[in-house]
């Protein structure tokens, strides 16, 4: 794989598993992929803004990391719980929206992949399995679309 494909792969995988670290490959993509510099920067900015909420999700037990790290969730009102969850999800959706904007340029595979990743975000609370299936499928389709587009251009 070439560098851009590796960085896209890392960015999306880190968004799924180690969310705050996804800023690094996104910023590298912004530096190296001039055509989509603004989309990658905006995605990285939105993730950066949402990192405190990501920490709050862990403390509230919304994130799977709370269980993994053995953190006992803090009891708060449902209003606060849902506010953290919905605000974080909105910011995450906006960050993934800019990934989708890039994917639109890589044919049907790329566009479908970006859409699958975008749809996966709000489904996270309903079904973690569906979230991972859609995100992995979306990533694979995005990378296939990118590869096909390169073949057409070559």
N, CA, C and O atoms as a DFTB+ gen file, in Angstrom:
616 C
 N C O
     1  1       0.839      -1.193       0.000
     2  2       0.000       0.000       0.000
     3  2       0.873       1.241       0.000
     4  3       1.981       1.248       0.535
     5  1       0.358       2.263      -0.598
     6  2       1.084       3.526      -0.586
     7  2       0.768       4.310       0.673
     8  3      -0.133       3.962       1.436
     9  1       1.515       5.354       0.867
    10  2       1.445       6.133       2.105
    11  2       0.039       6.676       2.409
    12  3      -0.411       6.598       3.552
    13  1      -0.653       7.219       1.415
    14  2      -1.994       7.777       1.644
    15  2      -2.976       6.700       2.108
    16  3      -3.771       6.922       3.022
    17  1      -2.910       5.536       1.467
    18  2      -3.801       4.441       1.857
    19  2      -3.520       4.000       3.288
    20  3      -4.443       3.727       4.056
    21  1      -2.249       3.932       3.634
    22  2      -1.874       3.543       4.997
    23  2      -2.374       4.567       6.000
    24  3      -2.876       4.205       7.064
    25  1      -2.240       5.844       5.666
    26  2      -2.703       6.895       6.584
    27  2      -4.219       6.892       6.728
    28  3      -4.730       7.101       7.828
    29  1      -4.950       6.659       5.637
    30  2      -6.416       6.563       5.725
    31  2      -6.782       5.371       6.596
    32  3      -7.636       5.476       7.476
    33  1      -6.137       4.240       6.348
    34  2      -6.385       3.041       7.147
    35  2      -6.133       3.325       8.630
    36  3      -6.971       3.006       9.474
    37  1      -4.987       3.919       8.948
    38  2      -4.663       4.229      10.345
    39  2      -5.665       5.198      10.960
    40  3      -6.098       5.009      12.097
    41  1      -6.032       6.230      10.217
    42  2      -6.966       7.227      10.748
    43  2      -8.292       6.577      11.140
    44  3      -8.812       6.827      12.227
    45  1      -8.833       5.750      10.259
    46  2     -10.141       5.145      10.534
    47  2     -10.039       4.090      11.639
    48  3     -10.901       4.027      12.515
    49  1      -9.007       3.277      11.601
    50  2      -8.844       2.260      12.650
    51  2      -8.652       2.930      14.008
    52  3      -9.217       2.485      15.006
    53  1      -7.864       3.987      14.046
    54  2      -7.679       4.700      15.319
    55  2      -8.967       5.383      15.762
    56  3      -9.223       5.480      16.962
    57  1      -9.784       5.861      14.822
    58  2     -11.084       6.432      15.196
    59  2     -11.937       5.387      15.909
    60  3     -12.697       5.712      16.821
    61  1     -11.805       4.127      15.485
    62  2     -12.612       3.062      16.092
    63  2     -12.071       2.620      17.453
    64  3     -12.848       2.338      18.365
    65  1     -10.755       2.559      17.595
    66  2     -10.182       1.912      18.772
    67  2      -9.450       2.848      19.733
    68  3      -9.557       2.686      20.948
    69  1      -8.727       3.800      19.219
    70  2      -7.977       4.756      20.065
    71  2      -8.242       6.161      19.532
    72  3      -7.341       6.840      19.040
    73  1      -9.487       6.571      19.641
    74  2     -10.034       7.771      19.015
    75  2      -9.111       8.993      19.042
    76  3      -8.865       9.569      17.982
    77  1      -8.594       9.412      20.186
    78  2      -7.775      10.640      20.185
    79  2      -6.537      10.560      19.292
    80  3      -6.099      11.576      18.753
    81  1      -5.976       9.379      19.132
    82  2      -4.767       9.233      18.314
    83  2      -5.028       9.385      16.819
    84  3      -4.086       9.549      16.044
    85  1      -6.290       9.333      16.405
    86  2      -6.600       9.468      14.973
    87  2      -6.259      10.851      14.433
    88  3      -6.183      11.037      13.219
    89  1      -6.055      11.811      15.310
    90  2      -5.679      13.158      14.879
    91  2      -4.349      13.122      14.119
    92  3      -4.177      13.858      13.148
    93  1      -3.421      12.287      14.543
    94  2      -2.079      12.248      13.940
    95  2      -2.133      11.867      12.456
    96  3      -1.636      12.632      11.630
    97  1      -2.719      10.709      12.076
    98  2      -2.756      10.411      10.640
    99  2      -3.612      11.399       9.846
   100  3      -3.337      11.646       8.672
   101  1      -4.644      11.965      10.471
   102  2      -5.455      12.958       9.762
   103  2      -4.632      14.204       9.439
   104  3      -4.740      14.753       8.342
   105  1      -3.814      14.648      10.387
   106  2      -2.961      15.812      10.125
   107  2      -1.877      15.488       9.097
   108  3      -1.508      16.344       8.293
   109  1      -1.372      14.264       9.121
   110  2      -0.404      13.853       8.099
   111  2      -1.061      13.808       6.718
   112  3      -0.448      14.188       5.721
   113  1      -2.305      13.343       6.666
   114  2      -3.044      13.358       5.395
   115  2      -3.247      14.786       4.908
   116  3      -3.125      15.050       3.712
   117  1      -3.552      15.708       5.810
   118  2      -3.739      17.108       5.435
   119  2      -2.450      17.687       4.860
   120  3      -2.489      18.497       3.935
   121  1      -1.326      17.277       5.400
   122  2      -0.042      17.782       4.924
   123  2       0.332      17.193       3.561
   124  3       0.899      17.881       2.712
   125  1       0.010      15.924       3.365
   126  2       0.467      15.231       2.165
   127  2      -0.533      15.196       1.010
   128  3      -0.136      15.000      -0.139
   129  1      -1.804      15.381       1.291
   130  2      -2.828      15.234       0.257
   131  2      -3.482      16.589       0.032
   132  3      -4.563      16.875       0.546
   133  1      -2.800      17.409      -0.748
   134  2      -3.193      18.804      -0.928
   135  2      -4.622      18.966      -1.442
   136  3      -5.332      19.887      -1.038
   137  1      -5.032      18.079      -2.325
   138  2      -6.357      18.157      -2.927
   139  2      -7.482      18.133      -1.873
   140  3      -8.533      18.745      -2.067
   141  1      -7.250      17.425      -0.768
   142  2      -8.266      17.285       0.274
   143  2      -7.785      17.838       1.619
   144  3      -8.265      17.415       2.671
   145  1      -6.856      18.764       1.586
   146  2      -6.247      19.307       2.800
   147  2      -7.294      19.834       3.790
   148  3      -7.223      19.540       4.983
   149  1      -8.244      20.596       3.304
   150  2      -9.245      21.195       4.199
   151  2     -10.123      20.138       4.872
   152  3     -10.439      20.258       6.056
   153  1     -10.516      19.110       4.129
   154  2     -11.363      18.061       4.706
   155  2     -10.631      17.326       5.821
   156  3     -11.199      17.082       6.886
   157  1      -9.366      16.973       5.578
   158  2      -8.600      16.260       6.607
   159  2      -8.373      17.144       7.826
   160  3      -8.453      16.668       8.959
   161  1      -8.087      18.437       7.606
   162  2      -7.876      19.361       8.732
   163  2      -9.139      19.508       9.571
   164  3      -9.087      19.483      10.800
   165  1     -10.278      19.661       8.891
   166  2     -11.541      19.817       9.616
   167  2     -11.869      18.565      10.423
   168  3     -12.339      18.660      11.557
   169  1     -11.626      17.404       9.847
   170  2     -11.872      16.160      10.567
   171  2     -10.987      16.082      11.812
   172  3     -11.458      15.729      12.893
   173  1      -9.709      16.412      11.655
   174  2      -8.780      16.397      12.795
   175  2      -9.195      17.412      13.851
   176  3      -9.129      17.120      15.045
   177  1      -9.618      18.592      13.432
   178  2     -10.051      19.631      14.379
   179  2     -11.264      19.166      15.183
   180  3     -11.308      19.342      16.401
   181  1     -12.232      18.582      14.514
   182  2     -13.432      18.118      15.211
   183  2     -13.115      17.003      16.200
   184  3     -13.696      16.946      17.284
   185  1     -12.203      16.127      15.831
   186  2     -11.801      15.074      16.768
   187  2     -11.084      15.697      17.956
   188  3     -11.326      15.318      19.102
   189  1     -10.201      16.655      17.682
   190  2      -9.505      17.341      18.772
   191  2     -10.466      18.016      19.737
   192  3     -10.281      17.948      20.952
   193  1     -11.490      18.665      19.203
   194  2     -12.494      19.334      20.040
   195  2     -13.265      18.321      20.886
   196  3     -13.643      18.615      22.020
   197  1     -13.495      17.134      20.336
   198  2     -14.322      16.138      21.033
   199  2     -13.547      15.268      22.022
   200  3     -14.156      14.465      22.729
   201  1     -12.229      15.404      22.090
   202  2     -11.438      14.556      22.992
   203  2     -11.868      14.691      24.459
   204  3     -11.961      13.671      25.142
   205  1     -12.134      15.900      24.978
   206  2     -12.613      15.961      26.368
   207  2     -13.922      15.182      26.579
   208  3     -14.126      14.573      27.629
   209  1     -14.788      15.208      25.587
   210  2     -16.034      14.446      25.691
   211  2     -15.764      12.946      25.628
   212  3     -16.476      12.156      26.247
   213  1     -14.741      12.560      24.886
   214  2     -14.339      11.155      24.837
   215  2     -13.907      10.693      26.231
   216  3     -14.259       9.598      26.672
   217  1     -13.145      11.539      26.909
   218  2     -12.751      11.234      28.293
   219  2     -13.966      11.142      29.204
   220  3     -14.048      10.262      30.061
   221  1     -14.913      12.063      29.011
   222  2     -16.138      12.034      29.813
   223  2     -16.931      10.761      29.541
   224  3     -17.504      10.180      30.462
   225  1     -16.968      10.321      28.282
   226  2     -17.661       9.068      27.956
   227  2     -17.057       7.896      28.722
   228  3     -17.784       7.021      29.193
   229  1     -15.747       7.874      28.846
   230  2     -15.086       6.791      29.589
   231  2     -15.492       6.852      31.052
   232  3     -15.840       5.832      31.647
   233  1     -15.448       8.051      31.636
   234  2     -15.801       8.204      33.052
   235  2     -17.265       7.873      33.334
   236  3     -17.609       7.399      34.417
   237  1     -18.122       8.130      32.345
   238  2     -19.551       7.848      32.519
   239  2     -19.919       6.409      32.146
   240  3     -21.069       5.998      32.305
   241  1     -18.944       5.652      31.654
   242  2     -19.211       4.267      31.289
   243  2     -19.862       4.104      29.936
   244  3     -20.352       3.021      29.618
   245  1     -19.879       5.158      29.127
   246  2     -20.485       5.082      27.795
   247  2     -19.548       4.366      26.833
   248  3     -20.000       3.668      25.926
   249  1     -18.271       4.533      27.026
   250  2     -17.261       3.923      26.166
   251  2     -16.879       2.541      26.688
   252  3     -16.864       2.298      27.895
   253  1     -16.574       1.649      25.763
   254  2     -16.107       0.314      26.139
   255  2     -14.792       0.358      26.903
   256  3     -14.442      -0.600      27.593
   257  1     -14.059       1.465      26.784
   258  2     -12.796       1.600      27.497
   259  2     -12.999       1.628      29.007
   260  3     -12.092       1.251      29.749
   261  1     -14.151       2.059      29.477
   262  2     -14.414       2.082      30.920
   263  2     -14.317       0.667      31.484
   264  3     -13.677       0.441      32.511
   265  1     -14.948      -0.268      30.813
   266  2     -14.912      -1.664      31.257
   267  2     -13.508      -2.245      31.103
   268  3     -13.011      -2.930      31.997
   269  1     -12.878      -1.970      29.971
   270  2     -11.532      -2.474      29.703
   271  2     -10.533      -1.990      30.754
   272  3      -9.680      -2.751      31.212
   273  1     -10.651      -0.719      31.129
   274  2      -9.731      -0.125      32.104
   275  2     -10.162      -0.353      33.552
   276  3      -9.451       0.031      34.481
   277  1     -11.326      -0.976      33.747
   278  2     -11.811      -1.248      35.095
   279  2     -12.301      -0.010      35.824
   280  3     -12.230       0.059      37.051
   281  1     -12.797       0.966      35.080
   282  2     -13.284       2.207      35.674
   283  2     -14.758       2.044      36.036
   284  3     -15.579       1.668      35.200
   285  1     -15.070       2.326      37.268
   286  2     -16.467       2.310      37.701
   287  2     -17.125       3.598      37.210
   288  3     -16.669       4.693      37.538
   289  1     -18.201       3.469      36.423
   290  2     -18.840       4.662      35.875
   291  2     -19.356       5.608      36.964
   292  3     -19.863       5.182      38.002
   293  1     -19.210       6.877      36.693
   294  2     -19.728       7.914      37.582
   295  2     -21.235       8.005      37.349
   296  3     -21.695       8.033      36.208
   297  1     -21.992       8.051      38.435
   298  2     -23.450       8.197      38.333
   299  2     -23.788       9.677      38.150
   300  3     -23.413      10.524      38.961
   301  1     -24.500       9.963      37.073
   302  2     -24.937      11.331      36.784
   303  2     -26.387      11.290      36.313
   304  3     -26.957      10.220      36.099
   305  1     -26.957      12.450      36.160
   306  2     -28.341      12.510      35.690
   307  2     -28.412      12.039      34.237
   308  3     -27.441      12.170      33.492
   309  1     -29.548      11.498      33.839
   310  2     -29.718      11.080      32.449
   311  2     -29.523      12.234      31.461
   312  3     -29.054      12.026      30.342
   313  1     -29.880      13.434      31.876
   314  2     -29.721      14.600      31.001
   315  2     -28.242      14.831      30.695
   316  3     -27.874      15.055      29.542
   317  1     -27.406      14.777      31.713
   318  2     -25.972      14.958      31.512
   319  2     -25.401      13.807      30.693
   320  3     -24.605      14.033      29.782
   321  1     -25.795      12.584      31.005
   322  2     -25.319      11.407      30.279
   323  2     -25.621      11.542      28.790
   324  3     -24.734      11.375      27.953
   325  1     -26.886      11.848      28.461
   326  2     -27.285      11.981      27.061
   327  2     -26.650      13.202      26.407
   328  3     -26.347      13.170      25.215
   329  1     -26.446      14.260      27.152
   330  2     -25.792      15.452      26.594
   331  2     -24.371      15.137      26.151
   332  3     -23.946      15.527      25.064
   333  1     -23.644      14.430      27.004
   334  2     -22.271      14.035      26.655
   335  2     -22.303      13.119      25.439
   336  3     -21.572      13.335      24.472
   337  1     -23.146      12.101      25.488
   338  2     -23.201      11.137      24.392
   339  2     -23.582      11.799      23.075
   340  3     -22.907      11.594      22.066
   341  1     -24.653      12.591      23.066
   342  2     -25.141      13.184      21.819
   343  2     -24.197      14.250      21.270
   344  3     -24.018      14.354      20.057
   345  1     -23.594      15.038      22.152
   346  2     -22.639      16.053      21.691
   347  2     -21.410      15.385      21.084
   348  3     -20.942      15.781      20.017
   349  1     -20.892      14.371      21.772
   350  2     -19.751      13.637      21.239
   351  2     -20.100      13.006      19.893
   352  3     -19.326      13.105      18.941
   353  1     -21.254      12.362      19.810
   354  2     -21.668      11.697      18.574
   355  2     -21.812      12.702      17.438
   356  3     -21.423      12.414      16.306
   357  1     -22.363      13.872      17.723
   358  2     -22.502      14.903      16.689
   359  2     -21.131      15.344      16.176
   360  3     -20.933      15.473      14.968
   361  1     -20.188      15.575      17.089
   362  2     -18.843      15.983      16.673
   363  2     -18.144      14.863      15.894
   364  3     -17.461      15.120      14.903
   365  1     -18.322      13.626      16.349
   366  2     -17.722      12.494      15.653
   367  2     -18.336      12.345      14.259
   368  3     -17.621      12.074      13.294
   369  1     -19.650      12.521      14.150
   370  2     -20.308      12.441      12.842
   371  2     -19.785      13.518      11.899
   372  3     -19.561      13.261      10.716
   373  1     -19.592      14.716      12.424
   374  2     -19.043      15.782      11.581
   375  2     -17.624      15.444      11.127
   376  3     -17.264      15.694       9.977
   377  1     -16.823      14.881      12.022
   378  2     -15.457      14.478      11.654
   379  2     -15.499      13.414      10.557
   380  3     -14.733      13.488       9.596
   381  1     -16.377      12.438      10.690
   382  2     -16.494      11.381       9.685
   383  2     -17.132      11.933       8.405
   384  3     -16.863      11.426       7.315
   385  1     -17.962      12.951       8.526
   386  2     -18.547      13.587       7.339
   387  2     -17.453      14.099       6.401
   388  3     -17.572      13.983       5.182
   389  1     -16.400      14.659       6.966
   390  2     -15.314      15.156       6.116
   391  2     -14.526      14.014       5.484
   392  3     -13.961      14.184       4.403
   393  1     -14.478      12.867       6.130
   394  2     -13.896      11.670       5.501
   395  2     -14.811      11.258       4.342
   396  3     -14.338      10.902       3.263
   397  1     -16.110      11.312       4.578
   398  2     -17.084      10.999       3.524
   399  2     -16.912      11.947       2.335
   400  3     -16.967      11.513       1.184
   401  1     -16.706      13.229       2.608
   402  2     -16.509      14.214       1.524
   403  2     -15.325      13.823       0.645
   404  3     -15.372      14.001      -0.572
   405  1     -14.275      13.298       1.245
   406  2     -13.125      12.825       0.460
   407  2     -13.531      11.592      -0.332
   408  3     -13.195      11.470      -1.510
   409  1     -14.253      10.676       0.310
   410  2     -14.610       9.398      -0.321
   411  2     -15.491       9.582      -1.551
   412  3     -15.483       8.739      -2.448
   413  1     -16.246      10.670      -1.603
   414  2     -17.123      10.928      -2.751
   415  2     -16.352      11.030      -4.065
   416  3     -16.929      10.871      -5.140
   417  1     -15.070      11.288      -3.980
   418  2     -14.243      11.478      -5.167
   419  2     -13.674      10.173      -5.725
   420  3     -12.925      10.197      -6.702
   421  1     -14.019       9.039      -5.119
   422  2     -13.417       7.777      -5.522
   423  2     -14.450       6.759      -5.976
   424  3     -14.425       5.602      -5.556
   425  1     -15.350       7.198      -6.832
   426  2     -16.318       6.306      -7.452
   427  2     -17.344       5.758      -6.471
   428  3     -17.431       6.187      -5.320
   429  1     -18.107       4.807      -6.960
   430  2     -19.177       4.227      -6.152
   431  2     -18.655       3.488      -4.928
   432  3     -19.248       3.571      -3.853
   433  1     -17.541       2.762      -5.084
   434  2     -16.973       2.063      -3.926
   435  2     -16.599       3.062      -2.834
   436  3     -16.966       2.899      -1.670
   437  1     -15.868       4.087      -3.229
   438  2     -15.431       5.077      -2.249
   439  2     -16.592       5.787      -1.582
   440  3     -16.613       5.950      -0.362
   441  1     -17.562       6.211      -2.387
   442  2     -18.717       6.935      -1.860
   443  2     -19.547       6.055      -0.929
   444  3     -19.971       6.501       0.138
   445  1     -19.778       4.803      -1.334
   446  2     -20.530       3.870      -0.491
   447  2     -19.778       3.599       0.810
   448  3     -20.385       3.523       1.878
   449  1     -18.459       3.455       0.717
   450  2     -17.648       3.233       1.913
   451  2     -17.724       4.400       2.880
   452  3     -17.877       4.205       4.086
   453  1     -17.620       5.606       2.358
   454  2     -17.726       6.788       3.208
   455  2     -19.093       6.890       3.861
   456  3     -19.206       7.247       5.034
   457  1     -20.130       6.575       3.098
   458  2     -21.491       6.612       3.636
   459  2     -21.680       5.558       4.724
   460  3     -22.325       5.825       5.738
   461  1     -21.127       4.371       4.524
   462  2     -21.233       3.312       5.542
   463  2     -20.578       3.761       6.845
   464  3     -21.120       3.533       7.927
   465  1     -19.414       4.399       6.742
   466  2     -18.736       4.881       7.960
   467  2     -19.543       5.973       8.636
   468  3     -19.609       6.034       9.863
   469  1     -20.157       6.837       7.836
   470  2     -20.960       7.929       8.399
   471  2     -22.203       7.398       9.109
   472  3     -22.545       7.866      10.195
   473  1     -22.870       6.437       8.511
   474  2     -24.074       5.834       9.099
   475  2     -23.729       5.052      10.366
   476  3     -24.544       4.961      11.284
   477  1     -22.532       4.493      10.414
   478  2     -22.124       3.676      11.566
   479  2     -22.054       4.477      12.861
   480  3     -22.326       3.939      13.935
   481  1     -21.696       5.744      12.774
   482  2     -21.446       6.536      13.989
   483  2     -22.645       6.580      14.934
   484  3     -22.488       6.240      16.106
   485  1     -23.837       6.984      14.482
   486  2     -24.945       7.050      15.452
   487  2     -25.456       5.682      15.902
   488  3     -26.176       5.585      16.895
   489  1     -25.082       4.618      15.168
   490  2     -25.522       3.279      15.541
   491  2     -24.677       2.676      16.654
   492  3     -24.972       1.585      17.140
   493  1     -23.643       3.375      17.050
   494  2     -22.705       2.884      18.059
   495  2     -23.406       2.471      19.358
   496  3     -23.103       1.420      19.921
   497  1     -24.325       3.285      19.822
   498  2     -25.007       2.977      21.079
   499  2     -25.977       1.803      20.938
   500  3     -26.141       1.009      21.864
   501  1     -26.610       1.701      19.783
   502  2     -27.585       0.634      19.581
   503  2     -26.936      -0.736      19.418
   504  3     -27.408      -1.732      19.966
   505  1     -25.838      -0.767      18.649
   506  2     -25.186      -2.052      18.390
   507  2     -23.716      -1.831      18.067
   508  3     -23.375      -1.335      16.992
   509  1     -22.862      -2.195      18.988
   510  2     -21.423      -2.035      18.779
   511  2     -20.959      -2.927      17.631
   512  3     -20.059      -2.553      16.878
   513  1     -21.573      -4.114      17.492
   514  2     -21.198      -5.015      16.395
   515  2     -21.526      -4.399      15.045
   516  3     -20.708      -4.438      14.126
   517  1     -22.724      -3.827      14.923
   518  2     -23.121      -3.183      13.679
   519  2     -22.203      -2.000      13.360
   520  3     -21.835      -1.781      12.206
   521  1     -21.846      -1.252      14.386
   522  2     -20.913      -0.125      14.219
   523  2     -19.595      -0.609      13.620
   524  3     -19.110      -0.031      12.648
   525  1     -19.011      -1.662      14.189
   526  2     -17.733      -2.155      13.683
   527  2     -17.869      -2.767      12.294
   528  3     -16.999      -2.572      11.446
   529  1     -18.946      -3.501      12.054
   530  2     -19.159      -4.099      10.725
   531  2     -19.260      -3.002       9.666
   532  3     -18.605      -3.078       8.626
   533  1     -20.074      -1.991       9.928
   534  2     -20.240      -0.909       8.956
   535  2     -18.955      -0.107       8.769
   536  3     -18.617       0.272       7.647
   537  1     -18.247       0.149       9.846
   538  2     -17.023       0.944       9.736
   539  2     -15.939       0.181       8.981
   540  3     -15.290       0.747       8.100
   541  1     -15.733      -1.093       9.311
   542  2     -14.731      -1.890       8.588
   543  2     -15.117      -2.051       7.117
   544  3     -14.262      -1.947       6.237
   545  1     -16.399      -2.304       6.848
   546  2     -16.868      -2.424       5.465
   547  2     -16.641      -1.108       4.726
   548  3     -16.170      -1.093       3.589
   549  1     -16.985      -0.004       5.393
   550  2     -16.795       1.308       4.788
   551  2     -15.334       1.597       4.488
   552  3     -15.009       2.138       3.431
   553  1     -14.466       1.244       5.403
   554  2     -13.036       1.471       5.192
   555  2     -12.528       0.658       4.002
   556  3     -11.784       1.172       3.167
   557  1     -12.927      -0.595       3.928
   558  2     -12.493      -1.453       2.815
   559  2     -13.000      -0.894       1.482
   560  3     -12.253      -0.835       0.505
   561  1     -14.272      -0.486       1.446
   562  2     -14.827       0.081       0.214
   563  2     -14.137       1.392      -0.157
   564  3     -13.864       1.636      -1.332
   565  1     -13.853       2.233       0.833
   566  2     -13.137       3.487       0.587
   567  2     -11.785       3.193      -0.062
   568  3     -11.426       3.808      -1.067
   569  1     -11.036       2.249       0.518
   570  2      -9.712       1.914      -0.011
   571  2      -9.802       1.275      -1.398
   572  3      -8.951       1.532      -2.250
   573  1     -10.827       0.441      -1.634
   574  2     -11.036      -0.123      -2.976
   575  2     -11.352       0.974      -3.988
   576  3     -10.838       0.964      -5.106
   577  1     -12.197       1.917      -3.590
   578  2     -12.515       3.042      -4.473
   579  2     -11.282       3.878      -4.787
   580  3     -11.095       4.315      -5.922
   581  1     -10.456       4.094      -3.798
   582  2      -9.213       4.843      -3.993
   583  2      -8.287       4.090      -4.958
   584  3      -7.683       4.690      -5.847
   585  1      -8.188       2.783      -4.773
   586  2      -7.333       1.970      -5.645
   587  2      -7.850       1.976      -7.083
   588  3      -7.072       2.130      -8.024
   589  1      -9.161       1.809      -7.251
   590  2      -9.752       1.804      -8.597
   591  2      -9.549       3.147      -9.278
   592  3      -9.257       3.201     -10.472
   593  1      -9.700       4.216      -8.537
   594  2      -9.531       5.562      -9.104
   595  2      -8.084       5.760      -9.575
   596  3      -7.847       6.366     -10.619
   597  1      -7.126       5.250      -8.808
   598  2      -5.719       5.339      -9.207
   599  2      -5.457       4.532     -10.475
   600  3      -4.685       4.955     -11.336
   601  1      -6.104       3.363     -10.591
   602  2      -5.936       2.532     -11.789
   603  2      -6.498       3.228     -13.010
   604  3      -5.912       3.148     -14.089
   605  1      -7.622       3.908     -12.862
   606  2      -8.243       4.628     -13.972
   607  2      -7.342       5.782     -14.408
   608  3      -7.189       6.049     -15.600
   609  1      -6.751       6.459     -13.430
   610  2      -5.913       7.611     -13.734
   611  2      -4.563       7.204     -14.330
   612  3      -3.920       8.010     -15.003
   613  1      -4.128       5.969     -14.092
   614  2      -2.805       5.520     -14.559
   615  2      -2.773       5.167     -16.023
   616  3      -1.727       4.777     -16.542
